[in-house]
Amino acid sequence: MNILIDRLPTEVEGLELNTDFRTSILFELLMQDKDISNEDKVALSINLYFNRQPKSTEEIEKMTKAIIWFYSCGNKKKELKDNEEEIVKKERKRKQIYSFEQDDFLIYSAFMEQYHIDLNEANLHWWKFKAMFDGLNDNILFSKVMGYRSIDLSKIEDKKQRDHYARLQKHWALIDSRSAEEKESDFANALW
């Protein structure tokens, strides 16, 4: 699927789903909630995207695959083979550099500043939102904050500069440090 030439999906394998960006943000927040069981996450996710419960185990599997495909904007997950444990460990170490919950004001203002879009009133397909989110300019505060969070302080030799970025990281620190891939992986693990 190519966002430039193909119509954005409103259904996956015959299953019509809620494509509003808010749904996928709620899905990501749901995956981050450690107080909700994996079984409940699956049921709540299905209800979020399809507004109904499945009739069979096969339908649960079909719906969850559709959610993962849609949420990841059509990107196919690579198959984990012999080195599955190594890949999972590497993914767990990746830093989370944004949070839809904690960065809501920064994200809102970034979209207003760059795109002149009021996210509180906007009707955006998740894939459009994600493309714009990924395309935010470096000079916007939210992009700078994500940059601060992603800096590997151990690679900065100058002590003054390292201390400066350490203070910025502390100031802009997130509570949940899982990456988007970890959240997606946690959801996939909840399903199987």
Short mmCIF file of N, CA and C in Angstrom, two decimals:
data_model
loop_
_atom_site.label_atom_id
_atom_site.label_comp_id
_atom_site.label_asym_id
_atom_site.label_seq_id
_atom_site.Cartn_x
_atom_site.Cartn_y
_atom_site.Cartn_z
N MET A 1 0.84 -1.18 0.00
CA MET A 1 0.00 0.00 0.00
C MET A 1 0.88 1.24 0.00
N ASN A 2 0.54 2.20 -0.84
CA ASN A 2 1.30 3.43 -0.97
C ASN A 2 0.36 4.61 -0.70
N ILE A 3 0.66 5.38 0.34
CA ILE A 3 -0.21 6.49 0.75
C ILE A 3 -0.34 7.56 -0.34
N LEU A 4 0.61 7.61 -1.27
CA LEU A 4 0.57 8.61 -2.32
C LEU A 4 -0.35 8.24 -3.47
N ILE A 5 -0.54 6.95 -3.72
CA ILE A 5 -1.33 6.54 -4.88
C ILE A 5 -2.54 5.67 -4.56
N ASP A 6 -2.57 5.09 -3.38
CA ASP A 6 -3.70 4.22 -3.02
C ASP A 6 -4.63 4.94 -2.05
N ARG A 7 -5.89 4.59 -2.13
CA ARG A 7 -6.85 5.10 -1.15
C ARG A 7 -6.52 4.48 0.20
N LEU A 8 -6.63 5.27 1.24
CA LEU A 8 -6.33 4.77 2.57
C LEU A 8 -7.40 3.75 2.99
N PRO A 9 -6.98 2.69 3.66
CA PRO A 9 -7.92 1.63 3.99
C PRO A 9 -8.93 2.05 5.05
N THR A 10 -10.14 1.61 4.85
CA THR A 10 -11.19 1.78 5.86
C THR A 10 -11.67 0.41 6.34
N GLU A 11 -11.15 -0.63 5.68
CA GLU A 11 -11.43 -1.99 6.11
C GLU A 11 -10.22 -2.86 5.81
N VAL A 12 -10.13 -3.95 6.54
CA VAL A 12 -9.04 -4.91 6.36
C VAL A 12 -9.68 -6.29 6.27
N GLU A 13 -9.42 -6.97 5.16
CA GLU A 13 -9.96 -8.30 4.91
C GLU A 13 -11.47 -8.35 5.16
N GLY A 14 -12.16 -7.33 4.65
CA GLY A 14 -13.62 -7.29 4.77
C GLY A 14 -14.14 -6.79 6.10
N LEU A 15 -13.25 -6.47 7.02
CA LEU A 15 -13.65 -5.96 8.33
C LEU A 15 -13.52 -4.44 8.35
N GLU A 16 -14.63 -3.74 8.43
CA GLU A 16 -14.60 -2.28 8.50
C GLU A 16 -14.14 -1.87 9.89
N LEU A 17 -13.20 -0.91 9.94
CA LEU A 17 -12.70 -0.49 11.24
C LEU A 17 -12.69 1.02 11.38
N ASN A 18 -12.56 1.45 12.62
CA ASN A 18 -12.53 2.87 12.93
C ASN A 18 -11.14 3.40 12.59
N THR A 19 -11.05 4.28 11.62
CA THR A 19 -9.76 4.77 11.12
C THR A 19 -9.32 6.09 11.74
N ASP A 20 -10.14 6.69 12.60
CA ASP A 20 -9.81 7.97 13.20
C ASP A 20 -8.52 7.87 14.01
N PHE A 21 -7.68 8.87 13.91
CA PHE A 21 -6.39 8.84 14.59
C PHE A 21 -6.53 8.67 16.10
N ARG A 22 -7.61 9.16 16.66
CA ARG A 22 -7.84 9.05 18.10
C ARG A 22 -7.94 7.59 18.54
N THR A 23 -8.52 6.75 17.67
CA THR A 23 -8.66 5.33 17.98
C THR A 23 -7.30 4.68 18.15
N SER A 24 -6.39 4.97 17.24
CA SER A 24 -5.06 4.36 17.33
C SER A 24 -4.24 4.96 18.47
N ILE A 25 -4.48 6.21 18.81
CA ILE A 25 -3.83 6.79 19.99
C ILE A 25 -4.36 6.08 21.24
N LEU A 26 -5.67 5.89 21.32
CA LEU A 26 -6.25 5.16 22.46
C LEU A 26 -5.72 3.73 22.52
N PHE A 27 -5.55 3.11 21.36
CA PHE A 27 -4.98 1.76 21.30
C PHE A 27 -3.57 1.75 21.89
N GLU A 28 -2.75 2.70 21.50
CA GLU A 28 -1.38 2.76 22.01
C GLU A 28 -1.38 2.99 23.52
N LEU A 29 -2.24 3.88 23.99
CA LEU A 29 -2.34 4.12 25.43
C LEU A 29 -2.82 2.86 26.17
N LEU A 30 -3.74 2.15 25.56
CA LEU A 30 -4.23 0.89 26.14
C LEU A 30 -3.09 -0.11 26.28
N MET A 31 -2.25 -0.21 25.24
CA MET A 31 -1.13 -1.16 25.28
C MET A 31 -0.11 -0.79 26.36
N GLN A 32 -0.05 0.49 26.72
CA GLN A 32 0.89 0.94 27.74
C GLN A 32 0.38 0.71 29.16
N ASP A 33 -0.91 0.49 29.30
CA ASP A 33 -1.51 0.37 30.63
C ASP A 33 -1.17 -0.99 31.25
N LYS A 34 -0.32 -0.97 32.25
CA LYS A 34 0.13 -2.21 32.89
C LYS A 34 -0.91 -2.79 33.84
N ASP A 35 -1.95 -2.04 34.12
CA ASP A 35 -3.00 -2.52 35.04
C ASP A 35 -4.09 -3.31 34.33
N ILE A 36 -4.02 -3.38 33.02
CA ILE A 36 -5.03 -4.12 32.24
C ILE A 36 -4.42 -5.43 31.76
N SER A 37 -5.15 -6.51 31.96
CA SER A 37 -4.65 -7.83 31.56
C SER A 37 -4.57 -7.93 30.03
N ASN A 38 -3.75 -8.85 29.56
CA ASN A 38 -3.61 -9.04 28.11
C ASN A 38 -4.93 -9.44 27.48
N GLU A 39 -5.69 -10.29 28.14
CA GLU A 39 -7.01 -10.69 27.60
C GLU A 39 -7.92 -9.49 27.45
N ASP A 40 -7.93 -8.62 28.47
CA ASP A 40 -8.77 -7.43 28.41
C ASP A 40 -8.27 -6.46 27.34
N LYS A 41 -6.95 -6.37 27.17
CA LYS A 41 -6.40 -5.50 26.12
C LYS A 41 -6.89 -5.95 24.74
N VAL A 42 -6.90 -7.24 24.52
CA VAL A 42 -7.38 -7.76 23.24
C VAL A 42 -8.84 -7.39 23.04
N ALA A 43 -9.67 -7.68 24.05
CA ALA A 43 -11.11 -7.40 23.94
C ALA A 43 -11.37 -5.90 23.76
N LEU A 44 -10.69 -5.07 24.53
CA LEU A 44 -10.88 -3.62 24.42
C LEU A 44 -10.39 -3.08 23.09
N SER A 45 -9.29 -3.63 22.59
CA SER A 45 -8.76 -3.21 21.28
C SER A 45 -9.74 -3.51 20.17
N ILE A 46 -10.28 -4.72 20.21
CA ILE A 46 -11.27 -5.12 19.19
C ILE A 46 -12.48 -4.21 19.27
N ASN A 47 -12.92 -3.89 20.47
CA ASN A 47 -14.07 -3.01 20.62
C ASN A 47 -13.75 -1.60 20.12
N LEU A 48 -12.53 -1.12 20.37
CA LEU A 48 -12.11 0.20 19.89
C LEU A 48 -12.20 0.32 18.37
N TYR A 49 -11.61 -0.65 17.69
CA TYR A 49 -11.52 -0.58 16.23
C TYR A 49 -12.79 -1.05 15.52
N PHE A 50 -13.49 -2.01 16.10
CA PHE A 50 -14.62 -2.60 15.39
C PHE A 50 -15.97 -2.35 16.06
N ASN A 51 -15.95 -1.83 17.28
CA ASN A 51 -17.16 -1.52 18.03
C ASN A 51 -18.10 -2.73 18.16
N ARG A 52 -17.53 -3.90 18.23
CA ARG A 52 -18.30 -5.12 18.46
C ARG A 52 -17.34 -6.21 18.91
N GLN A 53 -17.89 -7.26 19.44
CA GLN A 53 -17.07 -8.39 19.87
C GLN A 53 -17.13 -9.50 18.82
N PRO A 54 -16.05 -10.23 18.67
CA PRO A 54 -16.00 -11.31 17.68
C PRO A 54 -16.90 -12.48 18.07
N LYS A 55 -17.26 -13.27 17.06
CA LYS A 55 -18.16 -14.40 17.29
C LYS A 55 -17.40 -15.72 17.45
N SER A 56 -16.11 -15.73 17.10
CA SER A 56 -15.36 -16.98 17.16
C SER A 56 -13.88 -16.69 17.40
N THR A 57 -13.14 -17.73 17.74
CA THR A 57 -11.70 -17.62 17.93
C THR A 57 -11.03 -17.20 16.64
N GLU A 58 -11.51 -17.73 15.53
CA GLU A 58 -10.95 -17.36 14.23
C GLU A 58 -11.15 -15.88 13.94
N GLU A 59 -12.32 -15.37 14.32
CA GLU A 59 -12.59 -13.95 14.09
C GLU A 59 -11.72 -13.08 15.01
N ILE A 60 -11.46 -13.54 16.23
CA ILE A 60 -10.55 -12.81 17.12
C ILE A 60 -9.18 -12.69 16.47
N GLU A 61 -8.69 -13.80 15.94
CA GLU A 61 -7.38 -13.80 15.29
C GLU A 61 -7.37 -12.88 14.08
N LYS A 62 -8.42 -12.94 13.27
CA LYS A 62 -8.51 -12.10 12.07
C LYS A 62 -8.55 -10.62 12.46
N MET A 63 -9.32 -10.29 13.50
CA MET A 63 -9.44 -8.90 13.94
C MET A 63 -8.13 -8.39 14.53
N THR A 64 -7.47 -9.20 15.31
CA THR A 64 -6.21 -8.74 15.92
C THR A 64 -5.13 -8.56 14.87
N LYS A 65 -5.08 -9.43 13.88
CA LYS A 65 -4.12 -9.24 12.79
C LYS A 65 -4.44 -7.96 12.02
N ALA A 66 -5.72 -7.68 11.82
CA ALA A 66 -6.14 -6.46 11.12
C ALA A 66 -5.73 -5.22 11.92
N ILE A 67 -5.89 -5.29 13.24
CA ILE A 67 -5.50 -4.15 14.09
C ILE A 67 -4.01 -3.90 13.99
N ILE A 68 -3.21 -4.93 14.11
CA ILE A 68 -1.76 -4.77 14.04
C ILE A 68 -1.34 -4.21 12.69
N TRP A 69 -1.92 -4.74 11.62
CA TRP A 69 -1.59 -4.26 10.28
C TRP A 69 -1.97 -2.79 10.14
N PHE A 70 -3.19 -2.44 10.58
CA PHE A 70 -3.66 -1.06 10.45
C PHE A 70 -2.83 -0.12 11.31
N TYR A 71 -2.64 -0.46 12.58
CA TYR A 71 -1.90 0.40 13.50
C TYR A 71 -0.48 0.65 12.99
N SER A 72 0.14 -0.35 12.39
CA SER A 72 1.50 -0.20 11.88
C SER A 72 1.52 0.39 10.47
N CYS A 73 0.40 0.93 10.03
CA CYS A 73 0.27 1.59 8.73
C CYS A 73 0.64 0.67 7.57
N GLY A 74 0.25 -0.59 7.69
CA GLY A 74 0.44 -1.54 6.62
C GLY A 74 1.81 -2.18 6.57
N ASN A 75 2.66 -1.84 7.51
CA ASN A 75 4.00 -2.46 7.53
C ASN A 75 3.89 -3.88 8.02
N LYS A 76 4.50 -4.79 7.30
CA LYS A 76 4.47 -6.19 7.69
C LYS A 76 5.57 -6.44 8.72
N LYS A 77 5.21 -7.12 9.77
CA LYS A 77 6.19 -7.46 10.80
C LYS A 77 7.15 -8.50 10.25
N LYS A 78 8.43 -8.32 10.56
CA LYS A 78 9.43 -9.31 10.16
C LYS A 78 9.24 -10.56 11.02
N GLU A 79 9.41 -11.68 10.39
CA GLU A 79 9.32 -12.93 11.13
C GLU A 79 10.53 -13.09 12.03
N LEU A 80 10.28 -13.41 13.29
CA LEU A 80 11.38 -13.68 14.22
C LEU A 80 11.70 -15.16 14.12
N LYS A 81 12.95 -15.45 13.85
CA LYS A 81 13.34 -16.85 13.65
C LYS A 81 14.29 -17.29 14.75
N ASP A 82 15.46 -17.77 14.36
CA ASP A 82 16.42 -18.34 15.31
C ASP A 82 16.84 -17.36 16.39
N ASN A 83 17.03 -16.10 16.05
CA ASN A 83 17.54 -15.12 17.02
C ASN A 83 16.41 -14.29 17.64
N GLU A 84 15.28 -14.89 17.87
CA GLU A 84 14.12 -14.18 18.41
C GLU A 84 14.43 -13.52 19.75
N GLU A 85 15.09 -14.23 20.66
CA GLU A 85 15.39 -13.66 21.97
C GLU A 85 16.28 -12.43 21.86
N GLU A 86 17.28 -12.49 21.00
CA GLU A 86 18.19 -11.35 20.82
C GLU A 86 17.44 -10.14 20.29
N ILE A 87 16.56 -10.35 19.33
CA ILE A 87 15.79 -9.25 18.75
C ILE A 87 14.88 -8.64 19.81
N VAL A 88 14.21 -9.47 20.59
CA VAL A 88 13.30 -8.98 21.63
C VAL A 88 14.09 -8.17 22.66
N LYS A 89 15.26 -8.66 23.09
CA LYS A 89 16.09 -7.94 24.06
C LYS A 89 16.52 -6.59 23.49
N LYS A 90 16.92 -6.56 22.24
CA LYS A 90 17.35 -5.31 21.59
C LYS A 90 16.20 -4.32 21.54
N GLU A 91 15.01 -4.80 21.19
CA GLU A 91 13.83 -3.93 21.11
C GLU A 91 13.49 -3.35 22.48
N ARG A 92 13.64 -4.14 23.54
CA ARG A 92 13.31 -3.69 24.89
C ARG A 92 14.24 -2.56 25.35
N LYS A 93 15.47 -2.52 24.81
CA LYS A 93 16.43 -1.50 25.19
C LYS A 93 16.18 -0.17 24.49
N ARG A 94 15.42 -0.19 23.40
CA ARG A 94 15.18 1.03 22.63
C ARG A 94 14.38 2.03 23.48
N LYS A 95 14.81 3.29 23.44
CA LYS A 95 14.16 4.32 24.24
C LYS A 95 12.83 4.76 23.64
N GLN A 96 11.87 5.01 24.50
CA GLN A 96 10.63 5.65 24.07
C GLN A 96 10.90 7.15 24.07
N ILE A 97 10.59 7.81 22.96
CA ILE A 97 10.89 9.23 22.88
C ILE A 97 9.65 10.12 22.83
N TYR A 98 8.47 9.50 22.87
CA TYR A 98 7.25 10.30 22.93
C TYR A 98 6.17 9.51 23.66
N SER A 99 5.17 10.23 24.11
CA SER A 99 4.01 9.62 24.75
C SER A 99 2.80 10.45 24.37
N PHE A 100 1.81 9.78 23.79
CA PHE A 100 0.59 10.52 23.44
C PHE A 100 -0.11 11.06 24.68
N GLU A 101 0.09 10.41 25.79
CA GLU A 101 -0.54 10.87 27.02
C GLU A 101 0.22 12.04 27.64
N GLN A 102 1.52 11.90 27.80
CA GLN A 102 2.31 12.92 28.48
C GLN A 102 2.67 14.10 27.57
N ASP A 103 2.71 13.88 26.28
CA ASP A 103 3.10 14.93 25.34
C ASP A 103 1.91 15.53 24.59
N ASP A 104 0.71 15.35 25.11
CA ASP A 104 -0.47 15.79 24.38
C ASP A 104 -0.43 17.27 23.99
N PHE A 105 -0.02 18.13 24.91
CA PHE A 105 0.03 19.56 24.61
C PHE A 105 1.11 19.86 23.57
N LEU A 106 2.26 19.20 23.69
CA LEU A 106 3.34 19.42 22.72
C LEU A 106 2.93 18.96 21.32
N ILE A 107 2.28 17.81 21.25
CA ILE A 107 1.84 17.29 19.95
C ILE A 107 0.77 18.19 19.36
N TYR A 108 -0.18 18.60 20.18
CA TYR A 108 -1.25 19.50 19.71
C TYR A 108 -0.64 20.78 19.14
N SER A 109 0.27 21.38 19.90
CA SER A 109 0.85 22.65 19.43
C SER A 109 1.74 22.44 18.20
N ALA A 110 2.40 21.27 18.10
CA ALA A 110 3.23 20.99 16.93
C ALA A 110 2.38 20.94 15.66
N PHE A 111 1.23 20.29 15.74
CA PHE A 111 0.34 20.20 14.57
C PHE A 111 -0.24 21.58 14.24
N MET A 112 -0.56 22.37 15.25
CA MET A 112 -1.05 23.73 14.99
C MET A 112 0.04 24.56 14.32
N GLU A 113 1.25 24.49 14.86
CA GLU A 113 2.35 25.31 14.33
C GLU A 113 2.73 24.92 12.91
N GLN A 114 2.92 23.64 12.67
CA GLN A 114 3.41 23.21 11.35
C GLN A 114 2.33 23.06 10.31
N TYR A 115 1.20 22.46 10.68
CA TYR A 115 0.18 22.14 9.69
C TYR A 115 -1.08 23.01 9.79
N HIS A 116 -1.16 23.82 10.84
CA HIS A 116 -2.36 24.63 11.10
C HIS A 116 -3.59 23.73 11.23
N ILE A 117 -3.39 22.60 11.89
CA ILE A 117 -4.48 21.65 12.13
C ILE A 117 -4.78 21.61 13.61
N ASP A 118 -6.03 21.85 13.94
CA ASP A 118 -6.50 21.76 15.32
C ASP A 118 -6.90 20.30 15.55
N LEU A 119 -6.04 19.54 16.22
CA LEU A 119 -6.30 18.12 16.42
C LEU A 119 -7.55 17.86 17.25
N ASN A 120 -7.97 18.85 18.01
CA ASN A 120 -9.19 18.68 18.79
C ASN A 120 -10.42 18.65 17.91
N GLU A 121 -10.33 19.25 16.74
CA GLU A 121 -11.48 19.30 15.82
C GLU A 121 -11.25 18.52 14.53
N ALA A 122 -10.04 18.06 14.31
CA ALA A 122 -9.69 17.41 13.04
C ALA A 122 -10.31 16.03 12.89
N ASN A 123 -10.59 15.70 11.63
CA ASN A 123 -11.06 14.37 11.27
C ASN A 123 -9.96 13.78 10.38
N LEU A 124 -9.03 13.03 10.98
CA LEU A 124 -7.87 12.52 10.26
C LEU A 124 -7.80 11.00 10.34
N HIS A 125 -7.54 10.40 9.21
CA HIS A 125 -7.25 8.97 9.15
C HIS A 125 -5.94 8.74 9.91
N TRP A 126 -5.82 7.63 10.63
CA TRP A 126 -4.61 7.32 11.39
C TRP A 126 -3.35 7.42 10.53
N TRP A 127 -3.39 6.90 9.31
CA TRP A 127 -2.19 6.89 8.46
C TRP A 127 -1.78 8.31 8.08
N LYS A 128 -2.75 9.21 7.85
CA LYS A 128 -2.43 10.61 7.57
C LYS A 128 -1.78 11.25 8.79
N PHE A 129 -2.41 11.02 9.94
CA PHE A 129 -1.87 11.57 11.19
C PHE A 129 -0.44 11.08 11.40
N LYS A 130 -0.22 9.79 11.23
CA LYS A 130 1.10 9.19 11.47
C LYS A 130 2.14 9.76 10.50
N ALA A 131 1.75 9.95 9.24
CA ALA A 131 2.68 10.53 8.27
C ALA A 131 3.06 11.95 8.68
N MET A 132 2.08 12.74 9.12
CA MET A 132 2.37 14.11 9.56
C MET A 132 3.18 14.11 10.86
N PHE A 133 2.85 13.21 11.75
CA PHE A 133 3.57 13.09 13.02
C PHE A 133 5.05 12.78 12.75
N ASP A 134 5.30 11.83 11.87
CA ASP A 134 6.68 11.46 11.53
C ASP A 134 7.40 12.56 10.76
N GLY A 135 6.65 13.46 10.14
CA GLY A 135 7.24 14.51 9.32
C GLY A 135 7.37 15.85 10.02
N LEU A 136 7.19 15.88 11.33
CA LEU A 136 7.31 17.15 12.04
C LEU A 136 8.73 17.70 11.92
N ASN A 137 8.83 19.01 11.70
CA ASN A 137 10.11 19.69 11.53
C ASN A 137 10.95 19.63 12.80
N ASP A 138 12.26 19.64 12.61
CA ASP A 138 13.19 19.61 13.75
C ASP A 138 13.13 20.86 14.61
N ASN A 139 12.67 21.99 14.04
CA ASN A 139 12.66 23.23 14.80
C ASN A 139 11.44 23.40 15.71
N ILE A 140 10.53 22.43 15.70
CA ILE A 140 9.35 22.47 16.55
C ILE A 140 9.72 21.91 17.92
N LEU A 141 9.21 22.50 18.99
CA LEU A 141 9.58 22.10 20.35
C LEU A 141 9.41 20.60 20.56
N PHE A 142 8.31 20.03 20.12
CA PHE A 142 8.08 18.60 20.33
C PHE A 142 9.19 17.77 19.68
N SER A 143 9.61 18.13 18.49
CA SER A 143 10.71 17.42 17.82
C SER A 143 12.01 17.56 18.60
N LYS A 144 12.24 18.75 19.13
CA LYS A 144 13.44 18.97 19.94
C LYS A 144 13.40 18.09 21.19
N VAL A 145 12.24 18.01 21.82
CA VAL A 145 12.08 17.18 23.03
C VAL A 145 12.36 15.72 22.70
N MET A 146 11.83 15.23 21.58
CA MET A 146 12.10 13.84 21.19
C MET A 146 13.60 13.66 20.95
N GLY A 147 14.24 14.67 20.38
CA GLY A 147 15.68 14.62 20.17
C GLY A 147 16.45 14.53 21.48
N TYR A 148 16.05 15.34 22.47
CA TYR A 148 16.70 15.30 23.78
C TYR A 148 16.58 13.90 24.39
N ARG A 149 15.39 13.33 24.29
CA ARG A 149 15.14 12.02 24.89
C ARG A 149 15.94 10.91 24.21
N SER A 150 16.24 11.09 22.94
CA SER A 150 16.91 10.02 22.19
C SER A 150 18.44 10.08 22.27
N ILE A 151 18.98 11.16 22.80
CA ILE A 151 20.43 11.31 22.85
C ILE A 151 21.05 10.26 23.78
N ASP A 152 22.10 9.64 23.30
CA ASP A 152 22.88 8.70 24.11
C ASP A 152 23.97 9.50 24.79
N LEU A 153 23.77 9.79 26.07
CA LEU A 153 24.70 10.64 26.82
C LEU A 153 26.10 10.04 26.88
N SER A 154 26.21 8.74 26.84
CA SER A 154 27.53 8.10 26.93
C SER A 154 28.40 8.40 25.72
N LYS A 155 27.80 8.87 24.64
CA LYS A 155 28.57 9.18 23.44
C LYS A 155 29.00 10.65 23.36
N ILE A 156 28.61 11.44 24.36
CA ILE A 156 28.99 12.86 24.39
C ILE A 156 30.23 12.99 25.27
N GLU A 157 31.33 13.41 24.66
CA GLU A 157 32.60 13.49 25.38
C GLU A 157 32.71 14.75 26.24
N ASP A 158 32.21 15.86 25.74
CA ASP A 158 32.30 17.13 26.47
C ASP A 158 31.39 17.09 27.70
N LYS A 159 31.98 17.21 28.90
CA LYS A 159 31.23 17.08 30.15
C LYS A 159 30.13 18.15 30.27
N LYS A 160 30.44 19.37 29.89
CA LYS A 160 29.48 20.46 30.00
C LYS A 160 28.25 20.18 29.12
N GLN A 161 28.53 19.74 27.90
CA GLN A 161 27.45 19.42 26.96
C GLN A 161 26.65 18.20 27.45
N ARG A 162 27.35 17.19 27.95
CA ARG A 162 26.68 16.00 28.47
C ARG A 162 25.77 16.36 29.65
N ASP A 163 26.26 17.22 30.55
CA ASP A 163 25.45 17.66 31.69
C ASP A 163 24.22 18.44 31.22
N HIS A 164 24.43 19.29 30.21
CA HIS A 164 23.32 20.06 29.64
C HIS A 164 22.22 19.13 29.13
N TYR A 165 22.60 18.13 28.33
CA TYR A 165 21.61 17.21 27.78
C TYR A 165 21.03 16.28 28.85
N ALA A 166 21.79 15.98 29.86
CA ALA A 166 21.27 15.17 30.98
C ALA A 166 20.16 15.93 31.70
N ARG A 167 20.37 17.24 31.90
CA ARG A 167 19.32 18.06 32.53
C ARG A 167 18.07 18.11 31.66
N LEU A 168 18.26 18.26 30.34
CA LEU A 168 17.12 18.30 29.42
C LEU A 168 16.38 16.95 29.43
N GLN A 169 17.14 15.85 29.44
CA GLN A 169 16.50 14.53 29.48
C GLN A 169 15.71 14.36 30.77
N LYS A 170 16.28 14.81 31.87
CA LYS A 170 15.57 14.70 33.15
C LYS A 170 14.30 15.54 33.14
N HIS A 171 14.41 16.75 32.61
CA HIS A 171 13.25 17.65 32.56
C HIS A 171 12.12 17.08 31.70
N TRP A 172 12.48 16.47 30.56
CA TRP A 172 11.48 15.97 29.61
C TRP A 172 11.27 14.45 29.71
N ALA A 173 11.72 13.84 30.79
CA ALA A 173 11.64 12.39 30.93
C ALA A 173 10.20 11.89 30.90
N LEU A 174 10.03 10.70 30.35
CA LEU A 174 8.74 10.02 30.31
C LEU A 174 8.65 8.99 31.42
N ILE A 175 7.44 8.72 31.84
CA ILE A 175 7.23 7.72 32.89
C ILE A 175 7.42 6.31 32.33
N ASP A 176 6.80 6.00 31.19
CA ASP A 176 6.89 4.67 30.58
C ASP A 176 7.95 4.71 29.49
N SER A 177 8.97 3.87 29.60
CA SER A 177 10.09 3.95 28.66
C SER A 177 10.03 2.92 27.54
N ARG A 178 8.89 2.27 27.34
CA ARG A 178 8.81 1.30 26.25
C ARG A 178 8.69 2.01 24.91
N SER A 179 9.27 1.39 23.88
CA SER A 179 9.19 1.93 22.52
C SER A 179 7.87 1.53 21.88
N ALA A 180 7.56 2.15 20.75
CA ALA A 180 6.35 1.79 20.00
C ALA A 180 6.40 0.32 19.60
N GLU A 181 7.58 -0.16 19.24
CA GLU A 181 7.73 -1.58 18.86
C GLU A 181 7.44 -2.49 20.04
N GLU A 182 7.88 -2.08 21.24
CA GLU A 182 7.62 -2.89 22.43
C GLU A 182 6.12 -2.93 22.72
N LYS A 183 5.45 -1.81 22.56
CA LYS A 183 4.01 -1.77 22.78
C LYS A 183 3.30 -2.70 21.81
N GLU A 184 3.71 -2.61 20.56
CA GLU A 184 3.12 -3.46 19.53
C GLU A 184 3.43 -4.93 19.82
N SER A 185 4.67 -5.18 20.24
CA SER A 185 5.08 -6.54 20.59
C SER A 185 4.28 -7.06 21.78
N ASP A 186 4.08 -6.21 22.78
CA ASP A 186 3.28 -6.60 23.94
C ASP A 186 1.86 -6.96 23.52
N PHE A 187 1.30 -6.20 22.59
CA PHE A 187 -0.04 -6.51 22.10
C PHE A 187 -0.03 -7.84 21.36
N ALA A 188 0.96 -8.03 20.50
CA ALA A 188 1.05 -9.29 19.74
C ALA A 188 1.22 -10.47 20.69
N ASN A 189 2.04 -10.30 21.74
CA ASN A 189 2.24 -11.37 22.72
C ASN A 189 0.95 -11.66 23.49
N ALA A 190 0.15 -10.63 23.71
CA ALA A 190 -1.13 -10.83 24.40
C ALA A 190 -2.08 -11.68 23.58
N LEU A 191 -1.91 -11.63 22.27
CA LEU A 191 -2.82 -12.35 21.38
C LEU A 191 -2.49 -13.82 21.26
N TRP A 192 -1.24 -14.18 21.39
CA TRP A 192 -0.84 -15.57 21.10
C TRP A 192 -0.54 -16.33 22.33
#
